[in-house]
Structure formats: structure tokens, C-alpha cells
Short mmCIF file of C-alpha atoms in Angstrom, two decimals:
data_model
loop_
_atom_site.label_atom_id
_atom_site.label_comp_id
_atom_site.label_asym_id
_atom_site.label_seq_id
_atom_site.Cartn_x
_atom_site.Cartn_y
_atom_site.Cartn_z
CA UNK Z 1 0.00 0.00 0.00
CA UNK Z 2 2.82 2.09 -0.43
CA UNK Z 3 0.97 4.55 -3.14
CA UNK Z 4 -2.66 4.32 -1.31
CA UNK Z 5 -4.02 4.95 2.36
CA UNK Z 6 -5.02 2.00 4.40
CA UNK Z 7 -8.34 0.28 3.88
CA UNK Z 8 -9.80 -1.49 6.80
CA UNK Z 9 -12.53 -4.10 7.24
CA UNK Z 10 -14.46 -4.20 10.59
CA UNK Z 11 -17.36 -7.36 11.40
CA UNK Z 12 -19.72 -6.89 14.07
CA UNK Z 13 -20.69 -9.37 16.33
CA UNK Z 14 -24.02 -11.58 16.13
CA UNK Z 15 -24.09 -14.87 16.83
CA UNK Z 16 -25.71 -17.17 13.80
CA UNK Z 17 -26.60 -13.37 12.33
CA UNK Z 18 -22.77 -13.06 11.10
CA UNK Z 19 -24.01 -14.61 7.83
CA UNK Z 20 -25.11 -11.55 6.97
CA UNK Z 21 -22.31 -9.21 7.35
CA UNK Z 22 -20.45 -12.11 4.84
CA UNK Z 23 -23.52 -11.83 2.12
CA UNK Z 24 -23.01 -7.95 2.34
CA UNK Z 25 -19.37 -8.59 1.91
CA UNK Z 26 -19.63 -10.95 -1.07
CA UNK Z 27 -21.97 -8.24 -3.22
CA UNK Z 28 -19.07 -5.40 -1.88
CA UNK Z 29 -16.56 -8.05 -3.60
CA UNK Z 30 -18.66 -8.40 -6.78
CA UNK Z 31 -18.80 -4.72 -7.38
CA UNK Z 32 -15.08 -4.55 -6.83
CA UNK Z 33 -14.48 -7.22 -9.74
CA UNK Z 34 -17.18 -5.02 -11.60
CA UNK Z 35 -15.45 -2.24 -11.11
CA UNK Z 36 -12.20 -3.45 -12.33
CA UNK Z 37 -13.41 -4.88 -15.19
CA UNK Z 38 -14.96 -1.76 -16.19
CA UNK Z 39 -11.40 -0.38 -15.72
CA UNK Z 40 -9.95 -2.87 -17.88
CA UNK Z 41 -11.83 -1.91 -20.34
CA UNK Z 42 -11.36 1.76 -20.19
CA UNK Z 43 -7.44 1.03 -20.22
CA UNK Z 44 -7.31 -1.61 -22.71
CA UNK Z 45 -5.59 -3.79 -20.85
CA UNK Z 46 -7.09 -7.02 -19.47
CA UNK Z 47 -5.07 -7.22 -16.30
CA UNK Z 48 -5.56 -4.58 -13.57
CA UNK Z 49 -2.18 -4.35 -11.59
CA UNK Z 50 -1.67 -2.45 -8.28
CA UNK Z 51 -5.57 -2.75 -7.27
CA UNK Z 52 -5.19 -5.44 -4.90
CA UNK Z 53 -2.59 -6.25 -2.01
CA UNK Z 54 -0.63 -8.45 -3.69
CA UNK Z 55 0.90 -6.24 -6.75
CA UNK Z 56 0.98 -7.79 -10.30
CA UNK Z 57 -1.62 -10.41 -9.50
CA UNK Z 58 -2.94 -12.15 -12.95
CA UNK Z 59 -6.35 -11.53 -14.26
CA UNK Z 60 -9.25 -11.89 -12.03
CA UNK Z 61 -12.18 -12.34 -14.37
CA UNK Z 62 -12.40 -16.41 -13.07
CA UNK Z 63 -10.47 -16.38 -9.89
CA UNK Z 64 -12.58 -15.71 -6.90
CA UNK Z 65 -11.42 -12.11 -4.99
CA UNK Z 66 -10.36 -12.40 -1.68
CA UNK Z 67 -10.81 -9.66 0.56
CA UNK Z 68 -7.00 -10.44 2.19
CA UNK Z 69 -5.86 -8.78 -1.54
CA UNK Z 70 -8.01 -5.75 -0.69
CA UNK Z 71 -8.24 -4.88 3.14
CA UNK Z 72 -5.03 -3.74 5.02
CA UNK Z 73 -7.06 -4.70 8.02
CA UNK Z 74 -9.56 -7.16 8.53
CA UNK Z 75 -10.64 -7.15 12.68
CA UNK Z 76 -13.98 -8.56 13.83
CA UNK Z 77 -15.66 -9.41 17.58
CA UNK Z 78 -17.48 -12.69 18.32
CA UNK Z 79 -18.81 -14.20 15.21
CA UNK Z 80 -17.47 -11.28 13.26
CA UNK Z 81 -13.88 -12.49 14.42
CA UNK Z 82 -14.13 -15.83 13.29
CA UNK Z 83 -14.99 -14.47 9.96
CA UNK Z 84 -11.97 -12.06 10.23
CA UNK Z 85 -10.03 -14.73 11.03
CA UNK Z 86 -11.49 -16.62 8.17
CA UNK Z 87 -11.17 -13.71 5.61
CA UNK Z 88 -7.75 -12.41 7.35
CA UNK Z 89 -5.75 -14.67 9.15
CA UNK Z 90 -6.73 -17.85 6.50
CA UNK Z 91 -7.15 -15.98 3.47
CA UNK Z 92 -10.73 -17.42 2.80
CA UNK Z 93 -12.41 -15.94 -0.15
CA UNK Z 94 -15.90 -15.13 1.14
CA UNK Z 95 -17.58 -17.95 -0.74
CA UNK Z 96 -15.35 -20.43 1.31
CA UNK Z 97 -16.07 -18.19 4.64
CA UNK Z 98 -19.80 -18.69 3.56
CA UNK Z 99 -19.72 -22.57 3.89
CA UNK Z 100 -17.44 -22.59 6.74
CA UNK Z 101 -19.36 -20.36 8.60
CA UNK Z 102 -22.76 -22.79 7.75
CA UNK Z 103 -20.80 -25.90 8.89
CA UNK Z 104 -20.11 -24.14 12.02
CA UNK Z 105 -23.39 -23.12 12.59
CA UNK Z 106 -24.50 -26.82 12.18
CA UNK Z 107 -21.82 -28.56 14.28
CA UNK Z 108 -22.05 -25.89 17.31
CA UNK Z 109 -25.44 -23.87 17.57
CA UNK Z 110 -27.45 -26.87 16.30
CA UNK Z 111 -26.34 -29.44 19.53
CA UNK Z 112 -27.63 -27.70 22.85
CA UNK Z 113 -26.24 -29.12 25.65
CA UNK Z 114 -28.59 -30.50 28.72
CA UNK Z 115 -30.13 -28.47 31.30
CA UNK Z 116 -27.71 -27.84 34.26
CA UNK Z 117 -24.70 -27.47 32.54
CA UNK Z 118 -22.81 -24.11 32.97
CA UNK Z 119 -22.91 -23.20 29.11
CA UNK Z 120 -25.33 -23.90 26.61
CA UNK Z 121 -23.25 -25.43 23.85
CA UNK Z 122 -20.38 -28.05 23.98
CA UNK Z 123 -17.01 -26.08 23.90
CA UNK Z 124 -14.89 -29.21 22.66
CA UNK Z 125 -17.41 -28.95 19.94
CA UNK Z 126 -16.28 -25.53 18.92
CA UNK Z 127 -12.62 -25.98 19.28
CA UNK Z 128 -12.68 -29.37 16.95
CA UNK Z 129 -14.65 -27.04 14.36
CA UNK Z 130 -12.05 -24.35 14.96
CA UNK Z 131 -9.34 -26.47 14.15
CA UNK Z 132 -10.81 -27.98 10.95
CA UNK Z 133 -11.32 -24.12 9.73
CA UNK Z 134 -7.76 -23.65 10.50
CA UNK Z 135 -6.39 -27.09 8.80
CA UNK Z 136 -8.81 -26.79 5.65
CA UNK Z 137 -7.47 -23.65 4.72
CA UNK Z 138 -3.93 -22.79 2.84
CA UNK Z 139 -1.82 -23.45 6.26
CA UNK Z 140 -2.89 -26.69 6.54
CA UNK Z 141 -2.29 -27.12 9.98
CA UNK Z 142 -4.50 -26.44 12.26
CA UNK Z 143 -2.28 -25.65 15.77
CA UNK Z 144 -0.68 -22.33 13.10
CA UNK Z 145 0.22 -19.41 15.49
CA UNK Z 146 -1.63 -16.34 14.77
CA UNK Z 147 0.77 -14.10 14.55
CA UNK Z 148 3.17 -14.47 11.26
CA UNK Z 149 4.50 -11.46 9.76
CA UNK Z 150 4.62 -12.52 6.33
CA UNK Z 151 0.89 -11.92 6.20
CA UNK Z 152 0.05 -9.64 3.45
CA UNK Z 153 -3.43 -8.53 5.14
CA UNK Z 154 -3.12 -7.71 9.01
CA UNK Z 155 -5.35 -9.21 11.35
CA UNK Z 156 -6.86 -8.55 14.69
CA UNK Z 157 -9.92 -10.34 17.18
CA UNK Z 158 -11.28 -8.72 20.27
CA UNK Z 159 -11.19 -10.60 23.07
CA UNK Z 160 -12.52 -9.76 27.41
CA UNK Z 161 -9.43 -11.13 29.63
CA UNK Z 162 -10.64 -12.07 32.76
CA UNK Z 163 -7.87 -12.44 35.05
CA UNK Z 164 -5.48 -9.65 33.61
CA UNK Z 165 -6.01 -5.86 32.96
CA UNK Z 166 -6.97 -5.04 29.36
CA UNK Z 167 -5.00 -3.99 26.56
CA UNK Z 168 -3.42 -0.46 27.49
CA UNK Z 169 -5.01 1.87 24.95
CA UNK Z 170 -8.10 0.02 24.46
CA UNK Z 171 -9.86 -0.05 27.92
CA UNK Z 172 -11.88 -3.24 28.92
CA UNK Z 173 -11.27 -4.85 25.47
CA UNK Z 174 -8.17 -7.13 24.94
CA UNK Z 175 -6.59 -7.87 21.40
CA UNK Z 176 -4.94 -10.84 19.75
CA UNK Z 177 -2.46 -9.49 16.88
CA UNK Z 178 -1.65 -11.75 14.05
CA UNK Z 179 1.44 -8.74 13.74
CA UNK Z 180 3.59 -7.22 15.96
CA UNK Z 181 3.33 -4.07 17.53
CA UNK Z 182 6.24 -4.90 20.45
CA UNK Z 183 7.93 -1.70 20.09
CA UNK Z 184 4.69 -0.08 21.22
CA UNK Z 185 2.88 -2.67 23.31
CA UNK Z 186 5.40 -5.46 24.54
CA UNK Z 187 3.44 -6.64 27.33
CA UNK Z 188 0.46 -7.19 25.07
CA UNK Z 189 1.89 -9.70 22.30
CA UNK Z 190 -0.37 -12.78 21.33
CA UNK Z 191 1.63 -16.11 21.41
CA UNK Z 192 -1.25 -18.24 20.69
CA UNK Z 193 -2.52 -20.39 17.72
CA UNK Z 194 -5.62 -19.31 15.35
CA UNK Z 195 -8.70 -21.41 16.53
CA UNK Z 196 -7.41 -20.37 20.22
CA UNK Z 197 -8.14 -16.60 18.92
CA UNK Z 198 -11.12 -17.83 17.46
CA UNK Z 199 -12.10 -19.47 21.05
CA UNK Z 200 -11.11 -16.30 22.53
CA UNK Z 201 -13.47 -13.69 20.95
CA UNK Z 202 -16.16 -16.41 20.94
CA UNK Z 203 -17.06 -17.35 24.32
CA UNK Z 204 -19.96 -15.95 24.62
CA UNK Z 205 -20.91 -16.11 28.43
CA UNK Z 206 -23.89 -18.60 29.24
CA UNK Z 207 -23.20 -20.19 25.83
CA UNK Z 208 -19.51 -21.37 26.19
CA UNK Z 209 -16.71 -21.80 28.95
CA UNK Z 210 -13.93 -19.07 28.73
CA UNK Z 211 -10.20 -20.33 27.17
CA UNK Z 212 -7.28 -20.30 29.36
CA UNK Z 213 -4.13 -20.01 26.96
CA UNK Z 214 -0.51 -20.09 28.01
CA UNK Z 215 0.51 -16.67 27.63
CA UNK Z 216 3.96 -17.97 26.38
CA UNK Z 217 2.61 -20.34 23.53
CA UNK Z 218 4.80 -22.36 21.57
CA UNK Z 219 8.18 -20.23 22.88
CA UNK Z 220 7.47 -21.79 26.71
CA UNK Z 221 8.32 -25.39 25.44
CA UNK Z 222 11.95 -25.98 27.22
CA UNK Z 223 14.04 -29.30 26.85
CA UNK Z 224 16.52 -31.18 28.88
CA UNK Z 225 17.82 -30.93 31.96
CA UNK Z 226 16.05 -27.40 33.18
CA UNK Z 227 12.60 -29.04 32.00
CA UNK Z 228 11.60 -30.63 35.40
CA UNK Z 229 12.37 -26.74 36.83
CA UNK Z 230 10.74 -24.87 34.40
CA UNK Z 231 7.76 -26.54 34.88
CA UNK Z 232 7.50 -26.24 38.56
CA UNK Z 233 8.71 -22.06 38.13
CA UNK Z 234 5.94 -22.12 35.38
CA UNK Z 235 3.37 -23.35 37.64
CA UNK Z 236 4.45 -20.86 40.15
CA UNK Z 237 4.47 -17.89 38.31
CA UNK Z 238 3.01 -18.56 34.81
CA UNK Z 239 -0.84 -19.15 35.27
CA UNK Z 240 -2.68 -19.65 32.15
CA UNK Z 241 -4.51 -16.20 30.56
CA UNK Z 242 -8.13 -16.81 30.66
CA UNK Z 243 -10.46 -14.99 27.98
CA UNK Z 244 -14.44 -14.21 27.39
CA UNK Z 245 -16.21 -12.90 24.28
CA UNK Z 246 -15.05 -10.04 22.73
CA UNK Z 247 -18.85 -8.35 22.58
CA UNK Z 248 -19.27 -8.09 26.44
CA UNK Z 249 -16.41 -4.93 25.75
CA UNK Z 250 -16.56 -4.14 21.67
CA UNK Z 251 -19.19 -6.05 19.73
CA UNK Z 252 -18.69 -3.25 17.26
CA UNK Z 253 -14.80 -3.43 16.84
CA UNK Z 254 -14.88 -0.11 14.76
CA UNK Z 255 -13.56 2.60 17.00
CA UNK Z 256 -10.72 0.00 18.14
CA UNK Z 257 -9.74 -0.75 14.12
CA UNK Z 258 -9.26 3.33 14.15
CA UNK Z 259 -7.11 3.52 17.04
CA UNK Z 260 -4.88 0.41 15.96
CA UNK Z 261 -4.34 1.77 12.47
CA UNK Z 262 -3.59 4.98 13.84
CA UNK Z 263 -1.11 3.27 15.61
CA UNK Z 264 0.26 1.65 12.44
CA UNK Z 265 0.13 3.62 9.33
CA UNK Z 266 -0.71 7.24 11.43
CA UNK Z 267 -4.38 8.96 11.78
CA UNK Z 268 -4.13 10.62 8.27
CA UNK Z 269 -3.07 7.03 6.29
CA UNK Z 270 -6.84 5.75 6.71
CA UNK Z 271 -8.20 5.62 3.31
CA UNK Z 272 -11.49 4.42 3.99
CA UNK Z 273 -13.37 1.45 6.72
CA UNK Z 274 -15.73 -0.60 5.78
CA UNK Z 275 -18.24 -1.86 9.02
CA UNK Z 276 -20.49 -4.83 8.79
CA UNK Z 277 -23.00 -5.08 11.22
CA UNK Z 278 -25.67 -8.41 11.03
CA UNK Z 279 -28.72 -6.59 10.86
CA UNK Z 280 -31.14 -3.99 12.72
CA UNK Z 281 -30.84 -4.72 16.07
CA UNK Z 282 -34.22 -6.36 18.08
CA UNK Z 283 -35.52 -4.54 21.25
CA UNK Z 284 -35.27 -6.69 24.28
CA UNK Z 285 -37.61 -7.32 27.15
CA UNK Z 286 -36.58 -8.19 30.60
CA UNK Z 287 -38.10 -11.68 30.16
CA UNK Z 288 -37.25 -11.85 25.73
CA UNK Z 289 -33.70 -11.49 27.18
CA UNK Z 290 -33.84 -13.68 29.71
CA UNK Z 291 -35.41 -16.33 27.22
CA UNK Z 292 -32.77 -15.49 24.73
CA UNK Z 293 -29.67 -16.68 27.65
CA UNK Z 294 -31.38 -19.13 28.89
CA UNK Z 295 -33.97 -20.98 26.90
CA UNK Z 296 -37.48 -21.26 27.08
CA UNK Z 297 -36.65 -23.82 29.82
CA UNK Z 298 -34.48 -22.97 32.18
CA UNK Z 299 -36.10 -19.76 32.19
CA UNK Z 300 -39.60 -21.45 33.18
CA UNK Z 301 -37.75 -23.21 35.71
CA UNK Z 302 -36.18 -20.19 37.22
CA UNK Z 303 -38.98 -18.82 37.35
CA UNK Z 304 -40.39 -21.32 39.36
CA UNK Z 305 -37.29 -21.90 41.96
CA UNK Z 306 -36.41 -18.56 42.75
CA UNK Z 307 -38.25 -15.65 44.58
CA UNK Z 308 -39.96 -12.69 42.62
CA UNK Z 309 -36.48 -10.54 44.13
CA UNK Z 310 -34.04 -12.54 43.01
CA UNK Z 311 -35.66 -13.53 39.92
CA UNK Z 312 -35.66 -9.88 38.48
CA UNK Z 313 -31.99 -9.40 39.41
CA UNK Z 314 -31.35 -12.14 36.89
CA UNK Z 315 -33.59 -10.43 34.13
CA UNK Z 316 -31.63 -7.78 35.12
CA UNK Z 317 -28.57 -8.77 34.31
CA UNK Z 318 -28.98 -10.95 31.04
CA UNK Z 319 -31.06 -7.49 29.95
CA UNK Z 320 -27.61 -5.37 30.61
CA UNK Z 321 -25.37 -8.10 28.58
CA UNK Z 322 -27.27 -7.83 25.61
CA UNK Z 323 -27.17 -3.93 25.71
CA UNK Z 324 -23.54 -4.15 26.48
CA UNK Z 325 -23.35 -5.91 22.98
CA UNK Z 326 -25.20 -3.30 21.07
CA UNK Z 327 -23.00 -2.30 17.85
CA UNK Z 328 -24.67 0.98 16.42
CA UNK Z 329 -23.88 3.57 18.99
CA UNK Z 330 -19.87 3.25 17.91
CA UNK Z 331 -20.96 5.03 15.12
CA UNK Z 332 -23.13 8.23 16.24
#
């Protein structure tokens, strides 16, 4: 992007909604390919060089556009960063995001768990999908770190870290890098793998358990004769990071994505940001909220074990999550 400004792509959280912000995407990518064919024309010349990321890239009237080529910066929250991982990270075109994101959707939100349990849906469940996103795509292997440098699109997830303060210019909200930014936040680096990023922004509470991650990665593995030590200093003083959904802080990563690229490329290098939301967003009632955490039946048995006090308190909070996790206020 050496000739342009920075273009940055921003998903919204929204649980099984997040199909929508891809469908937007994909008619955003066909008017791109419209557009540059229309260019072609104009010029003469059937190959458009210098449009996308990757400079020089050979005709693209049959090969499908990915937005990696086109976004400096893909971030998401939630469902929004699994697709950004998808999209970023993977380098999914947003056809192959599409069915991913529909498998998921299948194997996760379609098997409840049983009544009792501390999170609606099966975790292990998520991770094995997570991991089969990761291994089906060009890395092929699904324990990749996040961060790699060689990237050509830069890519970001917002995660809520529960047992450590928050990223240092971002508030409550905590986020996973697949780049470095050391020299300004060197406390803050990421050493995880993809589908633990993924697990990260995801957890929604009530739906799935939070992820504790070493906070060392892959660089804490140690060998020979210090490894009986290390692991005894690491279980002293190196307690696992553990991390909640992203939307409980940023559902609408937007105003974070500005900051960050400020950070990167300067305040006056933002070309232009595009933010996909998943639709107008419902109004909740105390007990529509409460139904929407807890299904129809743990809510009628809630209602039935606990007093009329204590029972409002819990109506009370579900109805403050989902307005923490509203999206269109970022951008008033």
C-alpha cells in the first residue's frame, strides 16, 4: 500500500446473524471485480495491476477475490472475528467463509447441551470445528500461530481477559495481533494459535466456557535438563490467561480498528473502513432477554425456583449483557 491509504474491514458481532455481514461482503466483492473490469476496459488492458494487495496479480475475471488482496485490516468481535479470522488470518475468499461459517453453525449452535450445565453449547465442539477451519485452509495445519508477519493482510480479534487488565489503549477490550506491535505494546503480544483466537473472541458467556491459553505459547516449550524446573517455576508464576467474548467490551470493533491503524500507518493514512453489522438490532424485554440466555426452559424453571427478588436481578442482568453488545452507537 505504499501509493494508497489503508483500507480497513471491521465485522460486528451476532451470533448465527454473522451470515449476513459475509452476504453484504460478497456483493461489496462483486462490485469490486465489476469495477475493475470496467477499468480494464477503459485502459485496454485485461489485467488490472496495483488494485489489490498483492501487486501484479494475474487476471481476475475467473479467480474468486479475496478480501486479504483488498483490506489492510480485517478485525472482527465474536462471530465477526471468526470471519476475520477466516477472511484475514486464513485468506478465505468469502464464498469459502460462507460454507465454513454454515458448517459451524451446524456442528455448534445446532447441539444444545442438557439443562444444568454451565454453558449452553459443547465447547470441545467448537474448538474441533475451529481447528478444521484452520487445517482446511492454505496453512494446513490447524495448531498455526496467529501471529506471522509474512501476512500480506493484518489481522486482529477482540477478546474480554478475565484475570489480567486489558489492553493499554483500548480499555476493557483485549486484542490478539496476528502482527507485531512490540515496540509499542510489549506486554500485550499474542503467542497463541488461530482457533485459540477464534475461542477467545467467541465465548460468549452462558453459551460457552472461557479459554485459558498459556501466555507464552509455543516459545514456553523448554528441553533437557532445566525441563523438570521450568515446569515447577511455570506453575508458580506462569498461570494460564483466561479470555471471554469479545462483545461483552466491543461487539462493534470499529472505533478500536481506528485507534490500531492509527497506531500503524498514522491517523491521516486511513483511506477508507468498511463496518459490517448483522442486521437492525431487536428490542429486548426483561423476560425476551432472559429467554434469549437461557432458553425457554431454564427460564420457566427459574422462574419457578427462585423468589420474585431474586428472579428480576437475573432479568436484570442478562437485559444489561445484551445492551452491552449493542454495535450501532460506535458510530453516532
Amino acid at each position: 500500500m505504499e501509493n494508497r491509504k489503508a483500507r480497513i474491514l471491521c465485522l460486528d458481532g451476532g451470533g448465527v446473524r454473522g451470515i449476513t455481514s459475509l452476504c453484504m461482503l460478497k456483493n461489496i466483492m462483486t462490485e469490486i471485480r465489476t469495477q475493475e473490469e470496467r477499468d480494464a476496459a477503459d485502459c485496454g488492458d485485461e489485467n488490472i495491476e496495483g488494485k489489490a494487495n498483492n501487486d501484479g496479480a494475474e487476471s481476475r475475471s475467473t479467480t474468486p477475490l479475496k478480501p486479504c488482496e483488498y483490506f489492510d485490516l480485517i478485525c472482527g468481535t465474536s462471530t465477526g472475528g471468526l470471519i476475520a479470522l477466516m477472511l484475514g488470518r486464513l485468506e478465505y475468499t468469502v464464498d469459502e467463509a460462507i460454507e465454513q461459517y454454515m458448517n459451524l453453525g451446524k456442528e455448534i449452535f445446532g447441539k444444545r447441551k442438557r439443562c444444568f450445565k454451565s454453558s449452553k453449547y459443547g465447547h470441545n465442539t467448537l474448538e474441533k470445528c475451529l481447528k478444521k477451519v484452520v487445517r482446511e485452509s492454505h496453512l494446513g495445519d490447524e495448531n498455526a500461530l496467529m501471529k506471522d508477519e509474512r501476512c500480506r493482510c493484518r489481522t486482529f480479534v477482540v477478546s474480554a481477559h478475565l484475570n489480567k487488565h486489558a489492553d493499554e489503549y483500548e480499555d476493557d477490550a483485549t486484542i490478539l495481533r496476528s502482527y507485531d506491535l512490540q515496540a509499542l505494546l510489549p506486554e500485550y503480544a499474542f503467542h497463541g494459535k488461530i482457533w485459540e483466537a477464534g475461542r477467545a473472541t467467541s465465548a460468549a458467556p452462558t453459551f460457552f466456557k472461557p479459554i485459558s491459553i498459556d501466555p507464552r505459547g509455543e516459545s514456553s516449550n523448554t528441553s533437557g535438563v532445566i525441563e523438570k524446573a521450568s515446569r515447577k517455576l511455570k506453575a508458580e508464576t506462569n498461570k494460564k490467561d483466561s479470555y471471554s467474548d469479545g462483545g461483552t467490551v466491543a461487539n462493534n470493533p470499529c472505533s478500536i480498528a481506528v485507534r490500531e491503524a492509527g497506531r500503524i500507518w498514522g491517523y491521516g493514512n486511513i483511506g477508507c473502513i468498511v463496518s459490517l453489522g448483522t442486521g437492525p438490532e431487536p428490542k429486548f424485554t426483561l423476560d425476551q432477554a432472559t429467554k434469549e440466555m437461557l432458553g425457554p426452559k431454564i427460564m420457566w424453571l427459574s422462574r419457578k425456583l427462585l423468589t420474585d427478588f431474586f428472579y428480576l436481578r437475573l432479568q436484570l442482568a442478562f437485559y444489561s449483557l445484551q445492551k452491552m453488545t449493542r454495535t450501532e452507537h460506535v458510530h453516532k
